[in-house]
PDB file of C-alpha atoms in Angstrom:
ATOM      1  CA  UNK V   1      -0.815 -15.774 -81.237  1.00 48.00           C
ATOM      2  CA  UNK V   2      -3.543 -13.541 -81.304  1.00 54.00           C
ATOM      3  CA  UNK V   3      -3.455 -10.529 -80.729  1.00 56.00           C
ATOM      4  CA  UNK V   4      -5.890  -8.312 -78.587  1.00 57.00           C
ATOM      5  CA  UNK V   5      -8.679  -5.867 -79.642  1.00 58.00           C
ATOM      6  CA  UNK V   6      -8.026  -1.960 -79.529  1.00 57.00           C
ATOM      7  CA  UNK V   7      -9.372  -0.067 -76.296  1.00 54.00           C
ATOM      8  CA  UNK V   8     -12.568   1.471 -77.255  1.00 55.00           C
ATOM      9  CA  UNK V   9     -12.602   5.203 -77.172  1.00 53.00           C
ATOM     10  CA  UNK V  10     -14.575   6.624 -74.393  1.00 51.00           C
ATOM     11  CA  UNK V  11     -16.231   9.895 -74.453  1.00 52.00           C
ATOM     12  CA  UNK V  12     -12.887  11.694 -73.462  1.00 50.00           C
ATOM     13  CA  UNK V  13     -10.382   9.820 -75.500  1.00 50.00           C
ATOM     14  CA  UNK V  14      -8.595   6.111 -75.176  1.00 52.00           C
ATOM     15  CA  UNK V  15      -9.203   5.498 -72.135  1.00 50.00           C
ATOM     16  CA  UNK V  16     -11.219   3.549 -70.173  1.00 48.00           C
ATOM     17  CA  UNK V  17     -14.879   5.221 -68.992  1.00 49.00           C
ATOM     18  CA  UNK V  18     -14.615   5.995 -65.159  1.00 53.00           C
ATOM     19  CA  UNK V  19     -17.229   4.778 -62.297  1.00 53.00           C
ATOM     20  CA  UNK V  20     -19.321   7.173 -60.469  1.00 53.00           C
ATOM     21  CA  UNK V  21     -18.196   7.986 -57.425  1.00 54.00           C
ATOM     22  CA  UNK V  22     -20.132   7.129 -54.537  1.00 53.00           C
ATOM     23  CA  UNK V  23     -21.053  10.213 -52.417  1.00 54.00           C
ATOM     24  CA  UNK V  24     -19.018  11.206 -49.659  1.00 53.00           C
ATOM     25  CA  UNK V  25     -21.145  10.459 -45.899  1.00 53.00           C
ATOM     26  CA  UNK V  26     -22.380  13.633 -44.854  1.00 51.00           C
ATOM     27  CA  UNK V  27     -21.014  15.200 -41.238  1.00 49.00           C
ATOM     28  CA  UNK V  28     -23.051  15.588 -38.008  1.00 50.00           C
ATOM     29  CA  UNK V  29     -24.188  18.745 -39.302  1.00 50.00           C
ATOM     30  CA  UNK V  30     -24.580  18.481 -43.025  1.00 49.00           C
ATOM     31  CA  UNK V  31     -27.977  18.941 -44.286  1.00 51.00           C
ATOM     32  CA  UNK V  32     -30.074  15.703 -45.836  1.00 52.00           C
ATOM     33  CA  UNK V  33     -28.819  14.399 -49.225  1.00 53.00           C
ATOM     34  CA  UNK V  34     -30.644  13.995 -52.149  1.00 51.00           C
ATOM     35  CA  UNK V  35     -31.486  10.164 -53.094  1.00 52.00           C
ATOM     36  CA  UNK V  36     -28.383   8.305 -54.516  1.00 51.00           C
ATOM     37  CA  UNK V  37     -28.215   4.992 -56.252  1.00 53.00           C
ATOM     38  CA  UNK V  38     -28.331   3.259 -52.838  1.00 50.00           C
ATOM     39  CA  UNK V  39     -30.852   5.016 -51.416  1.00 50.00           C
ATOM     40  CA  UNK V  40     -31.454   8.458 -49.064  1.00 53.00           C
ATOM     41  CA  UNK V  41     -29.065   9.688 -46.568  1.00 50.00           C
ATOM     42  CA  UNK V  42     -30.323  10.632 -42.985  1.00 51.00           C
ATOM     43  CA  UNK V  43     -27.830  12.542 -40.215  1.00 51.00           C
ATOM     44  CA  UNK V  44     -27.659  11.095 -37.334  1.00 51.00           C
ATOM     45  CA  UNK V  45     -27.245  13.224 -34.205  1.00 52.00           C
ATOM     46  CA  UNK V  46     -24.065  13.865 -32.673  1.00 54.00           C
ATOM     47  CA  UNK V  47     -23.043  10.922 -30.044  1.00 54.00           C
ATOM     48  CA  UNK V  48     -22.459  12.419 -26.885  1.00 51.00           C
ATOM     49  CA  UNK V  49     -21.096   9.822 -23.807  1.00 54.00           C
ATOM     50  CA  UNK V  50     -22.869  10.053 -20.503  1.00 55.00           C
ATOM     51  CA  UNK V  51     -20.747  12.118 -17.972  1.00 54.00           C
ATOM     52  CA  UNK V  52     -18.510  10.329 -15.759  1.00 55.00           C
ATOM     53  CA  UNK V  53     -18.304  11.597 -12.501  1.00 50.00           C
ATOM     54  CA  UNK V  54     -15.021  12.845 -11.470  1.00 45.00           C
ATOM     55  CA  UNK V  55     -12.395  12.382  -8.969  1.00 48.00           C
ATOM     56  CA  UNK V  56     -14.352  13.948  -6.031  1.00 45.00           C
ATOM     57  CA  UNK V  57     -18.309  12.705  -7.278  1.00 44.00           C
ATOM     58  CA  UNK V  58     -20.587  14.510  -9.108  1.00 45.00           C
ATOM     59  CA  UNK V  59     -21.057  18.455  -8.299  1.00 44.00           C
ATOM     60  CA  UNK V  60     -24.565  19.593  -7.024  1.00 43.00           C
ATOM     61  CA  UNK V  61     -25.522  23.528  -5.636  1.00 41.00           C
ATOM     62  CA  UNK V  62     -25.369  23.186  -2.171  1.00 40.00           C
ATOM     63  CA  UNK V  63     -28.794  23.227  -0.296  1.00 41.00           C
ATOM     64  CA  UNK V  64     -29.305  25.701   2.883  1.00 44.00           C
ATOM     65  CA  UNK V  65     -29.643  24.085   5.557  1.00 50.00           C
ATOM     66  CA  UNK V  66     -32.916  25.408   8.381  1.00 66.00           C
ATOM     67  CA  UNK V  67     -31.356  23.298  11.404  1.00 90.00           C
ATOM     68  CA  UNK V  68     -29.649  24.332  14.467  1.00 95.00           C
ATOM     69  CA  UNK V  69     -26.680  25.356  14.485  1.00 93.00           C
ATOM     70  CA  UNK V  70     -25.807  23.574  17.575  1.00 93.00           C
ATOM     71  CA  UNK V  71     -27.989  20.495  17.433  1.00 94.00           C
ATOM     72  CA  UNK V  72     -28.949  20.440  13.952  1.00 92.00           C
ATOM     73  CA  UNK V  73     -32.496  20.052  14.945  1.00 93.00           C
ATOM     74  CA  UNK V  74     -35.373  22.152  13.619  1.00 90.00           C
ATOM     75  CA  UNK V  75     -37.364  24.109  13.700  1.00 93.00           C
ATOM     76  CA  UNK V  76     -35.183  26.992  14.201  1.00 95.00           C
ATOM     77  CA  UNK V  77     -34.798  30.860  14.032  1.00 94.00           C
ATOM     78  CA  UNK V  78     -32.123  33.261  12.304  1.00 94.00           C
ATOM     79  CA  UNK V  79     -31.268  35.088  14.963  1.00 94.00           C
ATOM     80  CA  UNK V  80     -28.284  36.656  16.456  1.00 95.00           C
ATOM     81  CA  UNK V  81     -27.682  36.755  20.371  1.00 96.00           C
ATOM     82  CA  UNK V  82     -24.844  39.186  21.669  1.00 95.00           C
ATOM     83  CA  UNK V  83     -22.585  40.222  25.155  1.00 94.00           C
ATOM     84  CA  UNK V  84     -20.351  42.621  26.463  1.00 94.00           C
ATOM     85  CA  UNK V  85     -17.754  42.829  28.504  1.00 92.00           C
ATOM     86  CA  UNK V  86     -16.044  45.864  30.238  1.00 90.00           C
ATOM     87  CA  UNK V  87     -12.331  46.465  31.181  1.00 88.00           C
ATOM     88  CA  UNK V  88     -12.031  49.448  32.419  1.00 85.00           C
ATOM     89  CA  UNK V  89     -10.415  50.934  28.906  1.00 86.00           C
ATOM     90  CA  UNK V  90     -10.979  48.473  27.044  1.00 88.00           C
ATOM     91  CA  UNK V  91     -14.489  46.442  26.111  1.00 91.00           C
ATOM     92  CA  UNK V  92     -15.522  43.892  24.238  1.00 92.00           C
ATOM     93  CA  UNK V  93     -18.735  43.197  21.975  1.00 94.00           C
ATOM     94  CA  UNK V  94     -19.630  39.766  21.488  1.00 94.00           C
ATOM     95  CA  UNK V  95     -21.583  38.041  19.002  1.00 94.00           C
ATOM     96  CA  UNK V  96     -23.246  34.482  17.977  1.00 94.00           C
ATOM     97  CA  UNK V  97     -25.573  34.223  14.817  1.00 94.00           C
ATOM     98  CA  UNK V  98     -28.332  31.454  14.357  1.00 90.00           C
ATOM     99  CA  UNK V  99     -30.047  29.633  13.263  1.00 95.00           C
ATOM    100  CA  UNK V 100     -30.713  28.259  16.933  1.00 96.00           C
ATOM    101  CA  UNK V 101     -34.117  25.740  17.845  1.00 95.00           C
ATOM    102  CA  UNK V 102     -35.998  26.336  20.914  1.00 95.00           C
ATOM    103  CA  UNK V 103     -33.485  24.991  23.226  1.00 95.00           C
ATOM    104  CA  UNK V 104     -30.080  25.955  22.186  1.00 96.00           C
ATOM    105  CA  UNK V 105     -31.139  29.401  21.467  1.00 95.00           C
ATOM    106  CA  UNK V 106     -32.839  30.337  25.025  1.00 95.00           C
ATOM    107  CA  UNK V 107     -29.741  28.508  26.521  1.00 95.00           C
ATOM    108  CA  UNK V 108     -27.654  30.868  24.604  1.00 95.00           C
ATOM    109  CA  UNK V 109     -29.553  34.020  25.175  1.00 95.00           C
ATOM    110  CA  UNK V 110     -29.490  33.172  29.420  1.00 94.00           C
ATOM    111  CA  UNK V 111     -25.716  32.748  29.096  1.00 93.00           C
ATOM    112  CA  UNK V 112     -24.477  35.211  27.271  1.00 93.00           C
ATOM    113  CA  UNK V 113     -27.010  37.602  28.934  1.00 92.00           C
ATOM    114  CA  UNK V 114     -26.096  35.982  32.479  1.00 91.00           C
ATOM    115  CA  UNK V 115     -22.148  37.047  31.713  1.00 91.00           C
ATOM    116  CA  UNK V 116     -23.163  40.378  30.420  1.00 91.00           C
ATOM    117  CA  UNK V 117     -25.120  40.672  33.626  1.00 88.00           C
ATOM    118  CA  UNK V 118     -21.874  40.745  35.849  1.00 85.00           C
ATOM    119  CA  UNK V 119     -19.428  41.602  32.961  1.00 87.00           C
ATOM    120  CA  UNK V 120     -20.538  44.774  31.182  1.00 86.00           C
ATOM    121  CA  UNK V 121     -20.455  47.312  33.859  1.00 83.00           C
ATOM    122  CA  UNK V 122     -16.529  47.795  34.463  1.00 85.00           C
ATOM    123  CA  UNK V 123     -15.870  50.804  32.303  1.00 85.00           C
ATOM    124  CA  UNK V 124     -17.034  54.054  31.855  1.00 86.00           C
ATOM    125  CA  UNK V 125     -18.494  53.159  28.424  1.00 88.00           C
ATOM    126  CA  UNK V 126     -19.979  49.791  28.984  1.00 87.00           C
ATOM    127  CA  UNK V 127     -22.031  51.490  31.563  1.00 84.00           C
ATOM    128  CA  UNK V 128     -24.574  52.701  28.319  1.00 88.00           C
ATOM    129  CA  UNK V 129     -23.371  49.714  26.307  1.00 91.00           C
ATOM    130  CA  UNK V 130     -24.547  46.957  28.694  1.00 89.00           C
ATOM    131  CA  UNK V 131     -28.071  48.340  29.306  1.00 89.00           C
ATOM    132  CA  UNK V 132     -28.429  48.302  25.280  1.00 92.00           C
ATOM    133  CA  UNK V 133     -26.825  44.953  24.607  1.00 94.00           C
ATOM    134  CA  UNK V 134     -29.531  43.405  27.667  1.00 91.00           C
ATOM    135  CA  UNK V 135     -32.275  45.204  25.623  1.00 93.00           C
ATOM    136  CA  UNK V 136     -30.838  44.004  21.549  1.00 94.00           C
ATOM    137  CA  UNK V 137     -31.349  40.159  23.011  1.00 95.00           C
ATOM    138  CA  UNK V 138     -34.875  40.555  23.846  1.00 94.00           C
ATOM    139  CA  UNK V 139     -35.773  40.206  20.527  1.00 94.00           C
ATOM    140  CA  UNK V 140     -34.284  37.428  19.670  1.00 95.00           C
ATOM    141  CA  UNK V 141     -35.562  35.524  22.868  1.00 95.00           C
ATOM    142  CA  UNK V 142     -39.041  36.445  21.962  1.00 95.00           C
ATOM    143  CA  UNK V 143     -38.173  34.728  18.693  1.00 94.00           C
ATOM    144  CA  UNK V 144     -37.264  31.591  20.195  1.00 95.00           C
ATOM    145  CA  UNK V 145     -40.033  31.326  23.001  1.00 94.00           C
ATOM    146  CA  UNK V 146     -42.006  30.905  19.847  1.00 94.00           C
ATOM    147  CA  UNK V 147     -40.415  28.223  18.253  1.00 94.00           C
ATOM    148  CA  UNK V 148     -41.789  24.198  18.587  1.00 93.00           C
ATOM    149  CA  UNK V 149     -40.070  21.495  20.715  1.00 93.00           C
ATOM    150  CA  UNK V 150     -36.909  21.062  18.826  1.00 94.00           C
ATOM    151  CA  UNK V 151     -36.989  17.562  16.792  1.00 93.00           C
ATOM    152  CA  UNK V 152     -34.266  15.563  14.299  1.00 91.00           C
ATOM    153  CA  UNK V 153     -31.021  16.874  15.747  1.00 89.00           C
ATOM    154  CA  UNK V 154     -28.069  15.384  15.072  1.00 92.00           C
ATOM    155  CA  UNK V 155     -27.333  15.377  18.894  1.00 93.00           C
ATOM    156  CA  UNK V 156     -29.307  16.645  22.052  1.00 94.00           C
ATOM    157  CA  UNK V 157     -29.990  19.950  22.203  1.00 94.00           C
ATOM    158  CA  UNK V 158     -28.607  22.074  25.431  1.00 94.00           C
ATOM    159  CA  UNK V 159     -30.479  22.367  28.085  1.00 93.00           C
ATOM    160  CA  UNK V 160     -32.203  25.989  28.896  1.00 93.00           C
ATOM    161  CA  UNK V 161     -31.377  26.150  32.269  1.00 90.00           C
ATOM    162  CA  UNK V 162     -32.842  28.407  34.766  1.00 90.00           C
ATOM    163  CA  UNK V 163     -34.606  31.474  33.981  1.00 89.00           C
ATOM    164  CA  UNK V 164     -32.502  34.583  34.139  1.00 85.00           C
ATOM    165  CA  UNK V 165     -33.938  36.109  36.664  1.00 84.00           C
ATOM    166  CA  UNK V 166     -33.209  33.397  39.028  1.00 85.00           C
ATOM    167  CA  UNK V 167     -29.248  33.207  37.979  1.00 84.00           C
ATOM    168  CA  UNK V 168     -26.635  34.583  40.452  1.00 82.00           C
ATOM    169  CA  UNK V 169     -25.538  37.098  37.496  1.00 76.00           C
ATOM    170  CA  UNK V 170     -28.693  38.707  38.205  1.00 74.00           C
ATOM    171  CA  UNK V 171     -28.382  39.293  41.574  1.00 72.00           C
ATOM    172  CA  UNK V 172     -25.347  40.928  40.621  1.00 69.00           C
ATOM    173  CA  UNK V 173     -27.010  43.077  38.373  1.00 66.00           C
ATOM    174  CA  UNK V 174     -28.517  44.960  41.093  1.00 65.00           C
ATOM    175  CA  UNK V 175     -25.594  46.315  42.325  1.00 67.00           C
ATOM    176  CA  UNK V 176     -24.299  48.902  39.986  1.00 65.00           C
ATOM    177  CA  UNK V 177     -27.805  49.331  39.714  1.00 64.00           C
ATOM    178  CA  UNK V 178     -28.201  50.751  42.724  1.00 70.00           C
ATOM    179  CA  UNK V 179     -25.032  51.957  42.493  1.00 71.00           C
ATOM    180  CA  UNK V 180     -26.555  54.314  39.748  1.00 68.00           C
ATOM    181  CA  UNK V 181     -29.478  54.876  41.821  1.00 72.00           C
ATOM    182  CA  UNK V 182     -28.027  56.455  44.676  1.00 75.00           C
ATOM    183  CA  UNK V 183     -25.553  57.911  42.961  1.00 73.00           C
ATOM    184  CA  UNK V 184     -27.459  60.441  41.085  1.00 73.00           C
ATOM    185  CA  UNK V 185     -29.368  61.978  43.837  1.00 77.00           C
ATOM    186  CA  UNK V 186     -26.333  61.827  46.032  1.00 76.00           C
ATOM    187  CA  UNK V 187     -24.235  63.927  43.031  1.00 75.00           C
ATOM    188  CA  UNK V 188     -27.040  66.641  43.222  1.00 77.00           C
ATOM    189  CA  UNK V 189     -26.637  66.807  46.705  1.00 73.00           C
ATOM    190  CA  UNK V 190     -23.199  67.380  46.972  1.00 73.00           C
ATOM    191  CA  UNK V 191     -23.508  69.832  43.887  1.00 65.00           C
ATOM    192  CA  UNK V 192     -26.311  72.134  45.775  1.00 61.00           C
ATOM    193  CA  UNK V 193     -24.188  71.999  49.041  1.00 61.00           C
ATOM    194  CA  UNK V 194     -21.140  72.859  47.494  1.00 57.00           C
ATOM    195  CA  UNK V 195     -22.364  75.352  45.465  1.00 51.00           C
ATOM    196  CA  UNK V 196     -24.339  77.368  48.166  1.00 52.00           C
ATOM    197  CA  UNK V 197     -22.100  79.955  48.603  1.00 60.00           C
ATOM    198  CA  UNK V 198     -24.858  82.749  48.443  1.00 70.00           C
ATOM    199  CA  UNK V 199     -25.170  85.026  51.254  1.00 75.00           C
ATOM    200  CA  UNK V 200     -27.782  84.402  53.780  1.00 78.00           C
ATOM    201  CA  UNK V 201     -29.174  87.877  55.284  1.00 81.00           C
ATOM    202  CA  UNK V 202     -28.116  88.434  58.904  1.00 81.00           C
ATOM    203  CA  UNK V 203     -30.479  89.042  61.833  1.00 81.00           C
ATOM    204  CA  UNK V 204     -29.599  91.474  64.736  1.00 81.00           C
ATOM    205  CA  UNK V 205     -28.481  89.220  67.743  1.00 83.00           C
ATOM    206  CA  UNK V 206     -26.916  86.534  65.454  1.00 85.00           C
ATOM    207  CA  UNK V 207     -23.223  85.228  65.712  1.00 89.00           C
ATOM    208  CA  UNK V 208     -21.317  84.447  62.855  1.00 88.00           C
ATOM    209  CA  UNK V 209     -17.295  83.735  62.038  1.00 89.00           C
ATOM    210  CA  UNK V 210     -15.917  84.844  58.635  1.00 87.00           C
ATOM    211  CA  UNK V 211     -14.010  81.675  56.762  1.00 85.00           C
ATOM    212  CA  UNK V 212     -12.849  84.496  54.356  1.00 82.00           C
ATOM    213  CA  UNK V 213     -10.744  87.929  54.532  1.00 79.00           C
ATOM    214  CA  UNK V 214     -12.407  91.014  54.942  1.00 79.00           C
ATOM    215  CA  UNK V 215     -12.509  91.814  50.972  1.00 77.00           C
ATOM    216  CA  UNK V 216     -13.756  88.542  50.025  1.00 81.00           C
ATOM    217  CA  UNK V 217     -16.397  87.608  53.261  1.00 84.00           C
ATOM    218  CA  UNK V 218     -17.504  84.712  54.134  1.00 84.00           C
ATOM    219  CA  UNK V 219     -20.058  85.018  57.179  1.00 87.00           C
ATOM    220  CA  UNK V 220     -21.291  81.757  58.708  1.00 85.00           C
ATOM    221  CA  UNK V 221     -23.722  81.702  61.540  1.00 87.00           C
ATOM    222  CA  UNK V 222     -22.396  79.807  64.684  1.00 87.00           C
ATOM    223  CA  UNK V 223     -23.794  79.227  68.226  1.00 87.00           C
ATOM    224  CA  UNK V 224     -23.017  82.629  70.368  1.00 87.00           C
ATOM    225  CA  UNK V 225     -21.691  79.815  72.923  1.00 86.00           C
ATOM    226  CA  UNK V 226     -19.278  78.697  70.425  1.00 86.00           C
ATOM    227  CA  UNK V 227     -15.496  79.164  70.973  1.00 87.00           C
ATOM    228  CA  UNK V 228     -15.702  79.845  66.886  1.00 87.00           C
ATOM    229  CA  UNK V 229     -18.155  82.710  67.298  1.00 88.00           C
ATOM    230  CA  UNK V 230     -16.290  85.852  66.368  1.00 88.00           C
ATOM    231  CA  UNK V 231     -18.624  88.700  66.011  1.00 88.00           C
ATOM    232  CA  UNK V 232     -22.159  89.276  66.939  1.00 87.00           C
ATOM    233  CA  UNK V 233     -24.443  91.154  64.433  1.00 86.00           C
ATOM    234  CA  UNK V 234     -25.346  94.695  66.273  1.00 82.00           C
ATOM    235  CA  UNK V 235     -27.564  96.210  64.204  1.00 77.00           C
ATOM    236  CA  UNK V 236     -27.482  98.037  60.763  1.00 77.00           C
ATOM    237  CA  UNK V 237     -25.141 101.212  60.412  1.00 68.00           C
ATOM    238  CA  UNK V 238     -27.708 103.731  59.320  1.00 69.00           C
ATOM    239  CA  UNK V 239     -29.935 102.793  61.679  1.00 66.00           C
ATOM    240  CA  UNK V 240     -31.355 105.093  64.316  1.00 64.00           C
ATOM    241  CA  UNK V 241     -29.092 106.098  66.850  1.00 58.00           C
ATOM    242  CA  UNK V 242     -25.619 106.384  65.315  1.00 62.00           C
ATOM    243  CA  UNK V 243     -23.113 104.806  63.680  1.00 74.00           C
ATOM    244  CA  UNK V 244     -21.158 101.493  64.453  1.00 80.00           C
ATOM    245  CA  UNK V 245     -19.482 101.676  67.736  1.00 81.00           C
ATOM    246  CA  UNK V 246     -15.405 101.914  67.752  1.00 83.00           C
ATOM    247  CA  UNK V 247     -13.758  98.680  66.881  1.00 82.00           C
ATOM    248  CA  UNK V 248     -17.093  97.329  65.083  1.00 85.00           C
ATOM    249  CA  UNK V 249     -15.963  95.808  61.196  1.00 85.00           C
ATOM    250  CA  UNK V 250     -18.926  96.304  58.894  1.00 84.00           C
ATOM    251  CA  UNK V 251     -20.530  93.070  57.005  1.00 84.00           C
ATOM    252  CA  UNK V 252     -20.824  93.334  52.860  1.00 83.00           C
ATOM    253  CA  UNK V 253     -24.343  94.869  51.929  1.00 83.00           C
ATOM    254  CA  UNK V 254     -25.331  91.129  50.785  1.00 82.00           C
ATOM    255  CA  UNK V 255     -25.701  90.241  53.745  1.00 83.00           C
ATOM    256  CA  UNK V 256     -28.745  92.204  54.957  1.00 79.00           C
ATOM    257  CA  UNK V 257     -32.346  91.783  53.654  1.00 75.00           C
ATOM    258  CA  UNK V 258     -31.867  94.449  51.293  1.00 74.00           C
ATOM    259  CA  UNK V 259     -28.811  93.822  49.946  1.00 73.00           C
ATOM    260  CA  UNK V 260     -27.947  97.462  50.049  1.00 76.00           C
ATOM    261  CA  UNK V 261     -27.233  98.408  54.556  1.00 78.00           C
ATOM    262  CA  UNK V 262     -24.325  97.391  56.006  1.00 80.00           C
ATOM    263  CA  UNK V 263     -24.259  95.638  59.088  1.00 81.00           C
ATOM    264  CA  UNK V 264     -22.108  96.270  62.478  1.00 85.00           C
ATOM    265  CA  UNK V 265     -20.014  93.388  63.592  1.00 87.00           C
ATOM    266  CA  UNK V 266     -18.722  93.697  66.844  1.00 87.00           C
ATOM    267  CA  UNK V 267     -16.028  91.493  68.154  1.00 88.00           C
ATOM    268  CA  UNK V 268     -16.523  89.197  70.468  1.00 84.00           C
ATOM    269  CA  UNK V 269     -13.080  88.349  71.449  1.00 77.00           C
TER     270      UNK V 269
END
């Protein structure tokens, strides 16, 4: 039997001489690889997988929407149209923002307005706050007026109806109106009347009643033929020819031109 040859001695003892090892594949990130025995190594980009949508679709930023609010049609205005109502101690101030189209937003100015019309006056309050609110919704009907025919809605847009003016509410309107009207003048009136309490000079001749005590007069002229006459206004007590005759009461020195002679009253009674 023969037997086998001796291992030959490699360069680090008995043992066999080991393979090179091939190089390792380079990650996603590694940099490029000097040329090996099979050749140069490239990286490849990362794979990523297309995104699935998810349980509820794909998200997207909303996009603002220029329609109606009411009808969806365009084109329309941002604008907000507002009421009030009075209760006496309480009120109320209403409000509905835009955007509106032609349509839908004069419809909504002439109601609201047409219920503030007949709605804003009961309290003290709402009689300054409906006069503003009437005059805050011209604006935004000027804004509308200018709009084009509505067009695209997703339904009809509501009808205008008829001009404000020509509404019930309005007629309505002119009652506190010239409530406020007469009311002023008639308030200065009664103010200068009551107030009058300022002596008016007397005349020799004249016939008055005192609504007052003696201290504190109060000397009305009345109608000698009157059953409320009480004294008759002789004459002035320093005038020529003596003093006031027995019985006579003398009238406050503001009530003669001067303001400074007293004047004989003599009973008539």
């Amino acid at each position: 039997m023969a037997t086998p040859p001796p291992p030959q001695a490699g360069p680090y003892g008995p043992y066999a001489a080991r393979q090179p090892q091939q190089p390792e594949p380079a990650g996603p990130y590694a940099p490029p690889q000097s040329a090996g025995p099979y050749g140069p190594y490239t990286a490849h980009a990362p794979h990523v997988p297309p995104q699935q949508p998810g349980p509820y679709g794909s998200w997207s930023a909303p996009q603002p929407s220029y329609g109606c609010r009411l009808c969806g049609a365009g084109p329309a205005a941002e604008a907000t149209v507002r009421g009030h109502q009075g209760m006496i101690v309480l009120m109320r101030f209403l409000s509905l923002p835009g955007p509106f189209c032609r349509d839908c937003g004069l419809a909504t100015y002439r109601r609201m307005s047409a219920d503030t019309l007949w709605q804003g006056w009961w309290g003290p309050l709402s009689l300054f706050a409906t006069p503003v609110t009437l005059l805050l919704n011209l604006g935004p009907r000027a804004a509308f007026r200018r709009l084009a025919p509505p067009t695209g809605g997703h339904r009809p847009p509501l009808d205008p109806g008829k001009p404000l003016r020509r509404r019930p509410a309005a007629l309505l309107f002119l009652v506190p109106a010239l409530f406020l009207l007469l009311a002023v003048p008639a308030l200065i009136l009664i103010g200068v009347l009551a107030g009058d309490d300022t002596p008016r000079p007397l005349v020799s001749g004249q016939c008055v009643r005192n609504e007052g005590d003696w201290s504190h007069q109060k000397l009305l002229v009345t109608d000698c033929a009157s059953p409320q006459a009480q004294y008759r206004a002789t004459r002035p007590s320093l005038a020529p020819g003596g003093t006031c005759a027995p019985g006579d009461f003398l009238a406050l020195p503001a009530y003669s031109p001067e303001g400074t002679v007293l004047y004989c009253l003599t009973p008539l009674h």
